[in-house]
Short mmCIF file of C-alpha atoms in Angstrom, two decimals:
data_model
loop_
_atom_site.label_atom_id
_atom_site.label_comp_id
_atom_site.label_asym_id
_atom_site.label_seq_id
_atom_site.Cartn_x
_atom_site.Cartn_y
_atom_site.Cartn_z
CA MET A 865 22.36 -53.57 -103.24
CA SER A 866 25.01 -56.41 -102.85
CA LEU A 867 26.24 -58.59 -105.12
CA GLU A 868 26.00 -61.87 -103.77
CA VAL A 869 27.70 -64.76 -106.02
CA ARG A 870 26.97 -68.14 -104.80
CA ASN A 871 28.65 -71.78 -105.72
CA LEU A 872 29.52 -70.44 -109.30
CA THR A 873 31.03 -72.85 -111.54
CA VAL A 874 32.69 -72.18 -114.99
CA ASN A 875 33.93 -74.62 -117.77
CA HIS A 876 36.21 -74.04 -120.43
CA GLY A 877 35.17 -77.03 -122.64
CA ALA A 878 36.51 -79.89 -120.06
CA ILE A 879 38.38 -77.39 -118.09
CA THR A 880 37.29 -75.91 -115.29
CA ALA A 881 38.16 -72.64 -115.02
CA LEU A 882 36.20 -71.52 -111.70
CA SER A 883 34.90 -74.06 -109.10
CA ASP A 884 32.24 -73.26 -106.27
CA ILE A 885 33.34 -69.71 -105.75
CA SER A 886 30.99 -67.70 -103.31
CA PHE A 887 31.44 -64.34 -102.21
CA THR A 888 29.82 -61.00 -101.20
CA VAL A 889 30.39 -57.44 -102.65
CA PRO A 890 28.52 -55.10 -100.01
CA GLU A 891 26.93 -51.86 -101.43
CA GLY A 892 29.26 -48.95 -102.16
CA GLU A 893 32.40 -51.34 -101.29
CA LEU A 894 35.39 -52.18 -102.95
CA VAL A 895 36.42 -55.74 -103.17
CA ALA A 896 39.88 -56.68 -104.79
CA ILE A 897 40.35 -60.15 -106.05
CA ILE A 898 43.77 -61.12 -106.65
CA GLY A 899 46.16 -64.24 -107.96
CA ALA A 900 47.95 -65.37 -110.59
CA ASN A 901 47.76 -65.76 -114.05
CA GLY A 902 45.63 -68.10 -114.81
CA ALA A 903 43.67 -68.41 -111.67
CA GLY A 904 39.89 -67.34 -113.15
CA LYS A 905 39.96 -63.82 -112.07
CA SER A 906 39.37 -62.59 -115.94
CA THR A 907 36.92 -65.51 -116.01
CA LEU A 908 35.33 -64.40 -113.12
CA LEU A 909 34.13 -61.02 -114.53
CA ARG A 910 33.27 -62.09 -117.64
CA THR A 911 30.85 -64.41 -116.73
CA LEU A 912 29.23 -61.61 -114.30
CA SER A 913 28.81 -59.25 -117.30
CA GLY A 914 27.52 -61.74 -119.54
CA LEU A 915 30.65 -62.78 -122.02
CA LYS A 916 30.75 -66.34 -120.83
CA ASP A 917 28.27 -68.70 -119.41
CA ALA A 918 28.17 -70.46 -116.14
CA SER A 919 27.60 -73.71 -115.48
CA HIS A 920 26.12 -73.87 -112.13
CA GLY A 921 25.74 -71.17 -109.63
CA THR A 922 23.97 -67.54 -108.99
CA ALA A 923 25.09 -64.27 -109.15
CA THR A 924 22.27 -61.73 -107.61
CA TRP A 925 22.20 -58.84 -108.34
CA LYS A 926 19.13 -56.01 -107.59
CA GLY A 927 17.38 -59.41 -107.62
CA HIS A 928 18.10 -60.48 -111.03
CA ASN A 929 20.50 -63.26 -111.67
CA LEU A 930 23.04 -62.02 -113.34
CA LEU A 931 24.59 -65.63 -114.76
CA SER A 932 20.81 -65.70 -116.61
CA GLY A 933 21.12 -62.65 -118.67
CA LYS A 934 23.06 -61.40 -121.55
CA ALA A 935 25.91 -58.84 -121.49
CA GLU A 936 24.02 -56.29 -123.41
CA THR A 937 21.07 -56.02 -120.39
CA HIS A 938 23.54 -56.50 -117.89
CA VAL A 939 24.51 -52.64 -118.20
CA ARG A 940 21.23 -51.71 -118.35
CA GLN A 941 20.83 -53.33 -114.64
CA GLY A 942 23.57 -50.85 -113.50
CA VAL A 943 26.37 -53.45 -114.52
CA ALA A 944 29.56 -52.23 -116.07
CA HIS A 945 32.25 -54.22 -117.05
CA VAL A 946 35.93 -53.00 -117.93
CA SER A 947 37.88 -55.90 -119.84
CA GLU A 948 41.35 -56.79 -119.73
CA GLY A 949 43.65 -54.84 -121.44
CA MET A 950 42.79 -51.25 -122.59
CA SER A 951 39.30 -52.00 -123.33
CA VAL A 952 38.62 -48.73 -125.81
CA ILE A 953 37.89 -49.18 -129.88
CA PRO A 954 41.52 -47.39 -130.79
CA GLU A 955 39.18 -46.75 -134.82
CA LEU A 956 36.84 -44.09 -132.72
CA THR A 957 37.44 -40.84 -130.81
CA VAL A 958 37.63 -40.13 -127.38
CA GLU A 959 34.28 -38.45 -127.59
CA GLU A 960 32.76 -41.24 -129.58
CA ASN A 961 34.21 -44.02 -127.14
CA LEU A 962 32.59 -42.46 -124.20
CA ASP A 963 29.43 -42.07 -126.39
CA LEU A 964 29.24 -45.59 -126.81
CA GLY A 965 28.98 -45.99 -122.80
CA ALA A 966 25.93 -44.15 -122.74
CA ILE A 967 24.49 -45.42 -126.18
CA TRP A 968 21.50 -47.30 -124.43
CA ARG A 969 20.47 -44.36 -122.45
CA ARG A 970 17.00 -42.74 -123.64
CA ASN A 971 17.62 -39.33 -122.04
CA LYS A 972 20.66 -37.33 -123.93
CA SER A 973 20.60 -34.64 -121.76
CA GLU A 974 21.15 -36.92 -118.21
CA ALA A 975 24.22 -38.77 -120.54
CA ALA A 976 25.75 -35.18 -121.31
CA THR A 977 25.45 -34.22 -117.82
CA THR A 978 27.64 -37.60 -116.86
CA LYS A 979 30.01 -37.03 -119.91
CA ALA A 980 30.97 -33.29 -117.92
CA GLU A 981 31.39 -35.53 -114.64
CA VAL A 982 33.75 -38.32 -116.57
CA PHE A 983 35.69 -34.87 -117.62
CA ASP A 984 35.87 -33.33 -114.67
CA LEU A 985 37.25 -37.08 -113.18
CA PHE A 986 39.65 -37.28 -116.33
CA PRO A 987 40.57 -33.48 -117.89
CA ARG A 988 43.07 -35.58 -119.86
CA LEU A 989 40.24 -36.73 -122.02
CA GLN A 990 38.45 -33.53 -122.72
CA GLU A 991 41.77 -32.23 -124.58
CA ARG A 992 41.79 -34.77 -126.92
CA ILE A 993 37.73 -35.40 -126.91
CA ASN A 994 38.52 -35.08 -131.12
CA GLN A 995 41.27 -37.47 -131.19
CA SER A 996 41.12 -40.87 -132.34
CA ALA A 997 41.26 -43.47 -129.19
CA ASP A 998 44.69 -44.66 -130.70
CA THR A 999 47.00 -41.80 -130.64
CA LEU A 1000 45.85 -41.94 -126.51
CA SER A 1001 49.05 -43.26 -124.12
CA GLY A 1002 48.32 -45.99 -121.97
CA GLY A 1003 47.38 -44.32 -118.98
CA GLU A 1004 44.75 -42.13 -121.19
CA ARG A 1005 43.39 -45.33 -122.66
CA GLN A 1006 42.53 -46.94 -119.59
CA MET A 1007 41.02 -43.61 -117.90
CA LEU A 1008 39.12 -43.71 -121.33
CA ALA A 1009 38.04 -47.37 -120.42
CA ILE A 1010 36.80 -46.40 -117.23
CA GLY A 1011 35.22 -43.02 -118.27
CA ARG A 1012 33.25 -45.60 -120.68
CA ALA A 1013 31.91 -47.31 -117.74
CA MET A 1014 31.22 -44.24 -116.08
CA MET A 1015 29.30 -43.30 -118.86
CA SER A 1016 26.63 -45.93 -118.12
CA LYS A 1017 25.83 -44.66 -114.60
CA PRO A 1018 26.82 -47.85 -113.27
CA GLN A 1019 26.38 -49.17 -109.59
CA LEU A 1020 28.44 -51.98 -110.13
CA LEU A 1021 32.01 -51.37 -111.80
CA LEU A 1022 33.52 -54.81 -112.68
CA LEU A 1023 37.28 -53.32 -113.17
CA ASP A 1024 40.11 -56.09 -115.07
CA GLU A 1025 43.20 -55.22 -114.69
CA PRO A 1026 43.12 -52.08 -114.90
CA SER A 1027 47.08 -51.76 -113.84
CA LEU A 1028 48.04 -53.70 -116.31
CA GLY A 1029 50.93 -52.45 -118.61
CA LEU A 1030 51.06 -48.94 -117.34
CA ALA A 1031 54.35 -47.11 -115.85
CA PRO A 1032 54.36 -47.04 -111.45
CA LEU A 1033 53.44 -43.61 -111.29
CA LEU A 1034 50.48 -44.05 -113.60
CA VAL A 1035 49.31 -47.20 -111.74
CA LYS A 1036 49.19 -44.93 -108.61
CA GLN A 1037 46.88 -42.51 -110.57
CA ILE A 1038 44.79 -45.25 -111.77
CA PHE A 1039 44.07 -46.73 -108.55
CA ASP A 1040 43.33 -43.00 -106.59
CA ALA A 1041 40.67 -42.52 -109.31
CA ILE A 1042 39.15 -45.76 -109.05
CA SER A 1043 39.27 -45.46 -105.14
CA ASN A 1044 37.62 -41.98 -105.73
CA ILE A 1045 35.15 -43.39 -108.09
CA SER A 1046 33.88 -45.60 -105.54
CA ARG A 1047 33.59 -43.19 -102.97
CA GLN A 1048 32.11 -40.37 -104.46
CA TYR A 1049 29.28 -42.34 -106.19
CA GLY A 1050 28.92 -45.12 -103.73
CA LEU A 1051 29.80 -47.63 -106.58
CA SER A 1052 29.99 -51.45 -105.81
CA VAL A 1053 33.27 -52.39 -107.10
CA VAL A 1054 35.10 -55.78 -107.87
CA LEU A 1055 38.87 -55.11 -108.81
CA VAL A 1056 40.57 -57.49 -110.57
CA GLU A 1057 44.69 -57.46 -110.30
CA GLN A 1058 48.19 -58.97 -110.40
CA ASN A 1059 48.87 -55.99 -108.73
CA ALA A 1060 47.76 -57.09 -105.28
CA MET A 1061 49.53 -54.65 -103.01
CA GLY A 1062 47.86 -51.91 -105.12
CA ALA A 1063 44.41 -53.10 -104.89
CA LEU A 1064 44.62 -54.22 -101.42
CA LYS A 1065 45.48 -50.80 -100.13
CA ILE A 1066 42.46 -49.36 -101.81
CA ALA A 1067 39.90 -52.07 -100.91
CA SER A 1068 37.98 -53.14 -98.02
CA SER A 1069 38.29 -56.61 -98.63
CA GLY A 1070 39.75 -58.92 -100.98
CA ILE A 1071 39.72 -62.40 -101.93
CA VAL A 1072 42.01 -64.06 -103.08
CA LEU A 1073 42.29 -66.89 -106.25
CA ASN A 1074 43.88 -70.01 -107.17
CA LEU A 1075 43.72 -72.31 -109.78
CA GLY A 1076 39.56 -71.75 -109.79
CA ARG A 1077 38.75 -71.80 -106.08
CA VAL A 1078 39.10 -69.28 -103.26
CA ALA A 1079 42.02 -70.02 -101.34
CA MET A 1080 41.74 -66.88 -98.90
CA THR A 1081 39.32 -64.16 -98.19
CA GLY A 1082 39.30 -61.22 -95.53
CA THR A 1083 39.79 -57.66 -94.83
CA SER A 1084 42.36 -56.25 -97.07
CA GLN A 1085 44.28 -55.12 -93.84
CA GLU A 1086 43.79 -59.08 -92.89
CA LEU A 1087 45.13 -59.89 -96.39
CA ILE A 1088 48.32 -57.89 -96.34
CA SER A 1089 49.58 -58.94 -93.11
CA ASP A 1090 48.88 -62.57 -93.90
CA PRO A 1091 52.83 -64.51 -94.24
CA ALA A 1092 51.09 -66.83 -96.85
CA VAL A 1093 49.94 -63.77 -98.48
CA GLN A 1094 52.56 -61.88 -98.64
CA ALA A 1095 54.99 -64.36 -99.90
CA ALA A 1096 52.94 -65.84 -102.81
CA TYR A 1097 51.65 -62.16 -103.74
CA LEU A 1098 52.85 -59.02 -102.23
CA GLY A 1099 56.12 -60.23 -103.05
CA TYR A 1100 58.11 -59.90 -99.83
CA MET B 118 41.54 -33.28 -174.66
CA PHE B 119 37.80 -33.68 -175.59
CA GLN B 120 38.35 -37.50 -175.58
CA PHE B 121 40.25 -37.33 -172.05
CA ILE B 122 37.46 -35.56 -170.78
CA ASN B 123 35.23 -37.54 -172.36
CA THR B 124 36.99 -40.85 -171.11
CA LEU B 125 36.99 -39.41 -167.39
CA LEU B 126 33.64 -38.83 -166.90
CA ILE B 127 33.04 -42.06 -168.58
CA GLY B 128 34.83 -43.53 -165.90
CA ILE B 129 33.57 -42.19 -163.33
CA THR B 130 30.15 -42.90 -163.75
CA SER B 131 30.84 -46.35 -164.01
CA GLY B 132 33.31 -46.09 -160.84
CA ALA B 133 30.53 -44.29 -159.19
CA ILE B 134 28.33 -47.77 -159.38
CA TYR B 135 31.34 -49.82 -158.33
CA ALA B 136 31.68 -47.97 -155.72
CA LEU B 137 28.27 -48.62 -154.42
CA MET B 138 28.57 -52.61 -155.07
CA ALA B 139 32.44 -51.93 -152.82
CA LEU B 140 29.92 -50.14 -150.67
CA ALA B 141 28.01 -52.80 -150.24
CA ILE B 142 30.61 -55.45 -149.69
CA VAL B 143 31.85 -53.64 -147.33
CA LEU B 144 29.02 -53.03 -145.27
CA VAL B 145 27.98 -57.05 -144.80
CA TRP B 146 32.26 -58.04 -144.50
CA ARG B 147 32.52 -55.57 -141.40
CA SER B 148 29.97 -56.39 -139.68
CA THR B 149 29.79 -60.62 -140.29
CA ARG B 150 33.16 -61.01 -141.82
CA VAL B 151 31.83 -62.25 -144.85
CA ILE B 152 32.45 -61.73 -148.49
CA ASN B 153 29.10 -62.14 -150.17
CA PHE B 154 28.92 -63.39 -153.42
CA ALA B 155 25.08 -63.63 -153.29
CA GLN B 156 25.46 -59.45 -153.31
CA ALA B 157 25.31 -59.89 -157.19
CA GLY B 158 21.92 -62.15 -157.03
CA GLN B 159 20.79 -59.46 -154.83
CA ALA B 160 20.89 -56.52 -156.43
CA LEU B 161 19.96 -58.42 -159.76
CA ALA B 162 16.98 -59.11 -157.66
CA SER B 163 16.64 -55.59 -156.57
CA THR B 164 16.69 -54.20 -159.84
CA TYR B 165 13.75 -56.95 -160.92
CA PHE B 166 11.80 -55.34 -157.88
CA GLY B 167 12.50 -52.01 -159.80
CA TYR B 168 11.61 -53.53 -163.00
CA GLN B 169 8.03 -54.60 -161.56
CA ALA B 170 7.67 -51.51 -159.94
CA LEU B 171 8.00 -49.78 -163.14
CA GLN B 172 4.97 -51.76 -164.52
CA TYR B 173 2.66 -49.65 -161.53
CA ILE B 174 4.43 -46.11 -161.74
CA ASP B 175 5.74 -43.88 -163.94
CA SER B 176 8.58 -42.38 -161.45
CA PHE B 177 11.62 -43.82 -162.03
CA TRP B 178 13.12 -42.68 -158.62
CA ILE B 179 10.24 -43.99 -156.74
CA ALA B 180 10.77 -47.84 -158.53
CA LEU B 181 14.05 -46.85 -157.23
CA ILE B 182 13.03 -46.37 -153.65
CA ILE B 183 10.60 -49.60 -154.25
CA ALA B 184 13.95 -51.22 -155.39
CA MET B 185 15.96 -50.28 -151.94
CA ALA B 186 13.29 -51.15 -149.86
CA GLY B 187 13.16 -54.70 -151.47
CA GLY B 188 16.73 -55.12 -151.53
CA ALA B 189 17.19 -53.83 -147.60
CA ILE B 190 14.24 -56.34 -146.74
CA LEU B 191 15.78 -60.00 -149.04
CA SER B 192 19.30 -58.63 -147.48
CA ALA B 193 18.26 -58.66 -143.79
CA LEU B 194 16.42 -61.81 -144.63
CA ILE B 195 19.59 -63.73 -145.63
CA GLU B 196 21.30 -62.49 -142.65
CA VAL B 197 18.61 -63.65 -140.15
CA ILE B 198 17.74 -66.77 -141.91
CA PHE B 199 21.36 -68.10 -143.10
CA MET B 200 24.12 -66.25 -141.93
CA ARG B 201 23.01 -66.21 -138.12
CA ILE B 202 22.70 -70.33 -138.10
CA LEU B 203 25.61 -70.81 -140.14
CA LEU B 204 28.03 -68.82 -138.23
CA LYS B 205 26.55 -70.39 -135.24
CA HIS B 206 27.14 -73.83 -136.15
CA THR B 207 30.46 -73.51 -138.18
CA THR B 208 32.72 -71.53 -134.73
CA SER B 209 35.66 -74.21 -135.23
CA GLY B 210 37.43 -76.41 -137.75
CA ALA B 211 38.64 -75.70 -141.16
CA ILE B 212 34.85 -75.06 -142.10
CA ALA B 213 34.68 -71.99 -140.06
CA GLY B 214 35.21 -68.75 -141.99
CA VAL B 215 34.62 -70.96 -145.29
CA ALA B 216 31.16 -72.41 -144.79
CA PRO B 217 29.26 -69.06 -144.67
CA ILE B 218 30.85 -67.55 -148.03
CA ILE B 219 30.89 -71.29 -150.09
CA ALA B 220 26.67 -70.80 -148.70
CA THR B 221 26.51 -67.10 -150.00
CA LEU B 222 27.68 -68.67 -153.62
CA GLY B 223 24.94 -71.36 -153.08
CA LEU B 224 22.48 -68.40 -152.63
CA LEU B 225 23.68 -66.64 -155.56
CA GLU B 226 22.59 -69.42 -157.86
CA ILE B 227 19.41 -69.72 -155.85
CA ILE B 228 18.52 -66.25 -156.24
CA ARG B 229 19.05 -66.26 -159.96
CA THR B 230 17.01 -69.25 -160.31
CA LEU B 231 14.02 -67.65 -158.64
CA VAL B 232 14.72 -64.66 -160.30
CA THR B 233 14.26 -66.57 -163.51
CA LEU B 234 10.93 -68.60 -162.43
CA LYS B 235 9.25 -65.43 -161.92
CA TRP B 236 10.26 -62.52 -164.96
CA GLY B 237 11.53 -65.34 -167.00
CA GLY B 238 14.98 -65.82 -168.67
CA ALA B 239 14.31 -63.46 -171.56
CA ASP B 240 15.41 -59.61 -171.77
CA VAL B 241 13.13 -56.90 -170.45
CA ILE B 242 13.88 -53.34 -171.01
CA VAL B 243 13.73 -50.77 -167.40
CA LYS B 244 13.64 -47.50 -169.38
CA ALA B 245 16.08 -44.89 -168.01
CA PRO B 246 14.35 -41.71 -166.74
CA LEU B 247 16.72 -39.11 -168.22
CA SER B 248 17.94 -39.52 -171.92
CA ASN B 249 21.17 -41.11 -172.54
CA THR B 250 22.27 -39.26 -175.43
CA GLY B 251 25.61 -37.45 -174.56
CA PHE B 252 25.55 -33.48 -173.67
CA SER B 253 27.00 -31.18 -176.91
CA ILE B 254 30.07 -29.26 -176.79
CA GLY B 255 30.33 -27.24 -179.71
CA SER B 256 30.08 -29.65 -182.68
CA ASN B 257 31.33 -32.75 -180.54
CA THR B 258 29.25 -35.11 -178.86
CA LEU B 259 29.85 -36.32 -175.39
CA VAL B 260 29.28 -39.93 -174.29
CA PHE B 261 28.73 -38.21 -170.69
CA SER B 262 25.04 -37.76 -170.98
CA PRO B 263 22.12 -36.77 -168.54
CA MET B 264 21.36 -40.29 -167.24
CA LYS B 265 25.08 -40.59 -166.30
CA LEU B 266 24.87 -37.13 -164.86
CA ALA B 267 21.99 -38.23 -162.75
CA ILE B 268 24.16 -41.44 -161.74
CA ILE B 269 26.73 -39.33 -160.28
CA ALA B 270 24.01 -37.29 -158.39
CA VAL B 271 22.46 -40.39 -157.02
CA VAL B 272 25.74 -41.77 -155.71
CA THR B 273 26.83 -38.63 -154.35
CA VAL B 274 23.95 -38.13 -152.68
CA LEU B 275 23.71 -41.65 -151.32
CA LEU B 276 26.81 -41.53 -149.72
CA LEU B 277 26.16 -38.22 -148.18
CA VAL B 278 23.32 -39.49 -146.62
CA PHE B 279 25.56 -42.70 -145.32
CA SER B 280 28.55 -40.35 -144.31
CA VAL B 281 25.86 -38.31 -141.70
CA ILE B 282 23.85 -41.67 -140.91
CA PHE B 283 27.83 -43.53 -139.72
CA GLN B 284 29.16 -40.41 -137.99
CA LYS B 285 26.75 -38.68 -136.52
CA THR B 286 23.60 -40.93 -135.25
CA SER B 287 23.97 -43.04 -132.24
CA ILE B 288 22.56 -46.16 -134.99
CA GLY B 289 25.86 -45.06 -136.99
CA LEU B 290 27.81 -44.97 -133.55
CA SER B 291 26.53 -48.50 -132.71
CA LEU B 292 27.08 -50.05 -136.50
CA ARG B 293 30.80 -48.89 -135.95
CA ALA B 294 31.18 -49.86 -132.75
CA SER B 295 30.28 -53.69 -133.86
CA ALA B 296 32.19 -53.91 -136.31
CA PHE B 297 35.45 -52.89 -135.13
CA SER B 298 34.43 -54.24 -131.55
CA PRO B 299 31.41 -57.04 -131.15
CA GLU B 300 32.60 -57.45 -127.47
CA LEU B 301 32.48 -53.85 -125.97
CA ALA B 302 29.28 -53.31 -128.11
CA ARG B 303 27.86 -55.51 -126.12
CA LEU B 304 29.37 -54.55 -123.16
CA ALA B 305 28.35 -51.24 -123.97
CA GLY B 306 24.30 -52.62 -124.03
CA ILE B 307 24.11 -52.66 -128.10
CA ARG B 308 22.05 -55.57 -129.47
CA VAL B 309 24.74 -56.66 -132.01
CA ASP B 310 22.51 -59.27 -133.52
CA ARG B 311 20.17 -56.72 -134.63
CA ILE B 312 22.96 -54.29 -135.50
CA ARG B 313 24.21 -57.14 -137.79
CA THR B 314 21.16 -57.53 -139.49
CA LEU B 315 20.91 -53.77 -139.76
CA GLY B 316 24.14 -53.63 -141.72
CA TRP B 317 23.10 -56.19 -144.14
CA ALA B 318 19.79 -54.30 -144.66
CA PHE B 319 22.18 -50.98 -145.18
CA SER B 320 24.10 -53.30 -147.22
CA GLY B 321 21.16 -54.77 -149.65
CA ALA B 322 19.90 -51.41 -150.58
CA THR B 323 22.72 -49.85 -151.63
CA GLY B 324 23.13 -53.17 -154.11
CA ALA B 325 19.57 -52.21 -155.16
CA VAL B 326 20.81 -48.75 -156.30
CA ALA B 327 23.82 -50.32 -157.81
CA GLY B 328 21.96 -52.78 -159.95
CA LEU B 329 19.38 -50.22 -161.23
CA LEU B 330 21.89 -47.82 -162.41
CA LEU B 331 24.06 -50.50 -163.84
CA VAL B 332 21.11 -51.25 -165.95
CA THR B 333 20.05 -47.74 -166.92
CA ASN B 334 23.69 -46.70 -167.93
CA GLY B 335 24.14 -49.24 -170.39
CA ASN B 336 21.20 -49.99 -172.44
CA GLY B 337 18.21 -50.88 -170.36
CA SER B 338 18.50 -54.31 -171.23
CA LEU B 339 17.90 -56.71 -167.90
CA SER B 340 18.19 -60.64 -168.03
CA PRO B 341 18.76 -62.88 -165.04
CA ALA B 342 21.69 -64.18 -167.13
CA SER B 343 23.42 -60.99 -167.70
CA LEU B 344 26.65 -60.98 -167.47
CA GLU B 345 27.22 -57.55 -166.24
CA PHE B 346 25.80 -57.97 -162.27
CA SER B 347 28.92 -60.66 -162.55
CA LEU B 348 31.44 -58.37 -163.67
CA LEU B 349 29.73 -55.67 -161.03
CA LEU B 350 30.37 -57.99 -158.20
CA ILE B 351 33.74 -58.32 -159.23
CA SER B 352 34.42 -54.84 -159.72
CA GLY B 353 32.74 -54.17 -156.53
CA PHE B 354 35.23 -56.78 -154.74
CA ILE B 355 38.09 -55.06 -156.40
CA ALA B 356 37.30 -51.81 -155.61
CA ALA B 357 36.73 -52.66 -151.95
CA VAL B 358 40.01 -54.67 -151.77
CA ILE B 359 41.69 -51.54 -153.00
CA GLY B 360 39.82 -49.35 -150.85
CA GLY B 361 41.26 -51.63 -147.89
CA LEU B 362 38.06 -53.78 -147.33
CA GLU B 363 37.55 -52.20 -144.03
CA SER B 364 36.64 -48.86 -145.03
CA LEU B 365 33.79 -46.88 -146.30
CA LEU B 366 35.49 -44.17 -147.92
CA GLY B 367 38.07 -46.20 -149.08
CA SER B 368 35.88 -48.07 -151.01
CA VAL B 369 34.57 -45.19 -152.97
CA VAL B 370 38.21 -43.79 -153.71
CA GLY B 371 38.43 -47.42 -154.72
CA GLY B 372 35.49 -47.63 -157.06
CA VAL B 373 36.06 -44.28 -158.54
CA ALA B 374 39.43 -45.43 -159.59
CA LEU B 375 39.00 -48.42 -160.73
CA GLY B 376 36.06 -47.24 -162.95
CA ILE B 377 38.54 -44.37 -164.08
CA ILE B 378 41.78 -46.65 -164.86
CA THR B 379 39.39 -49.18 -166.73
CA ALA B 380 38.06 -46.22 -168.97
CA PHE B 381 41.46 -45.14 -170.15
CA VAL B 382 42.88 -48.41 -170.80
CA LEU B 383 39.78 -49.42 -172.84
CA MET B 384 40.21 -45.93 -174.55
CA TYR B 385 44.01 -45.63 -175.07
CA ILE B 386 44.99 -49.01 -174.88
CA SER B 387 42.72 -51.45 -176.25
CA ASP B 388 39.47 -52.59 -175.33
CA SER B 389 40.08 -56.12 -175.68
CA LEU B 390 41.08 -55.80 -172.10
CA PHE B 391 37.89 -54.83 -170.82
CA PHE B 392 38.08 -57.97 -168.51
CA ILE B 393 41.19 -58.32 -167.16
CA ALA B 394 41.88 -54.59 -166.55
CA PRO B 395 40.03 -54.71 -163.40
CA PHE B 396 42.12 -57.86 -162.44
CA VAL B 397 45.24 -56.29 -163.17
CA VAL B 398 44.61 -53.29 -160.99
CA LEU B 399 43.50 -56.07 -158.22
CA LEU B 400 46.85 -57.37 -158.52
CA LEU B 401 49.06 -54.31 -158.60
CA VAL B 402 47.07 -53.06 -155.68
CA LEU B 403 48.00 -56.54 -153.82
CA PHE B 404 51.38 -56.76 -155.02
CA ILE B 405 52.32 -52.91 -154.14
CA ARG B 406 49.86 -52.22 -151.27
CA PRO B 407 48.17 -55.05 -150.04
CA GLN B 408 46.34 -53.09 -146.95
CA GLY B 409 44.76 -51.41 -150.04
CA VAL B 410 44.97 -47.36 -150.24
CA LEU B 411 43.36 -46.31 -147.39
CA GLY B 412 43.96 -49.29 -145.49
CA LYS B 413 46.16 -49.23 -142.17
CA LYS B 414 49.71 -51.38 -142.10
CA GLY B 415 49.27 -54.51 -140.14
CA GLY B 416 45.56 -54.36 -140.12
CA ARG B 417 42.88 -55.16 -137.65
CA ARG B 418 42.28 -58.96 -136.33
CA ALA B 419 40.16 -60.85 -138.44
#
């Protein structure tokens, strides 16, 4: 089960945000999408999760074209999207945010098992189970956002800048957690990041987006050692 | 002392009815970001549904449930037929936030007219199920009556049912999540459109109870031209603002507070202040605590 994106074009009104994007995420692999602000990274994820309409192209997952469905049906196909900027609902408690992730699942005892797994992954969330989400620190919120996504038992995880606004030590923890989750559950992951080095370190391959186009693709190792990538995105 | 207790109980009773209207307004505001002026018309029509039911059955309480069902259906239809389309077609420009609200003013008049066509313009009587003669303490007779006590009981039960639905069920979680963050709700697989309709249905049912209780709290007379329903809408809106417009608990606190304040102003200052007392309360709240008594500073994105 892989994600196949072919010739994807997305417009914001008259502006082309993404132009003719093609790439593959093989089953169980973590692919990093890097690029500057405005490169179209978030738009790409929002289109894949059904929040934004595409103008052209296909994105095939488990035989379904993700571009023709709605966001509320994608989660039932095993797609979970953690959108940019701590995607939790601050007015709800930690537990309610997690329950929200599993709200469409009919089998509530299975959902309870998943919740226990999420607490194993992020024990901090269990300590704060009844606190409202707006009392959490930035790192805890990001754990909650990822935990909420895990509650839907996804097979494809779309992560939008999970390191945004976190202290360096926390950034490492979050990247480690993502890497573990991906390996442990055999999840396919699309990881959008401005922290290119952090993302490429845990990814098997990467895609560089520039002004809405694919500028470069390769294995993480190839990209990390590429002089052009180093100069533009890795800060060497 | 006697007069004080009397006034307090009267205030709590009308406050409980304002609280229901405030709740109805907040439910719609949270799900759709519309201040629904048609709510007064919907409550009026729902009260007539109850009146109509009473022509065939004897039980006021069954008529109340029929009115709630009718109010819920009417409200859901308004959301599906008018609001969904209006919100879809007015997404940009100066009209965006305003068109749906103006449309509810139009709906208010349409509903009032339809009610007049169906039931006529003359007063009809909705008979209260319990006595409106006040309880006696010794030789003194209170204004507070068995009917008023029942009103407080009905509102309390309704609020308890609501709080269980909202806090303990997944429907409630869907309603709250869709109100706070429609996008995250969609990503979690919630069909936000349907949940929005459900929010309107709850609102319509709540407004129906407010309408029937309003009439039976008074002398039982009901007419399409009744000023009472417009006042109910205004009081409900003011109560909702006192509560911060977002909070279900806040709207209840706001309603009861408004009822008590108004009752005391009428009793101890002057009954000629009846129409302006709620507005004075509104202005004071807006000056001193614009986010509402229970609202958070800074508030949320609208």
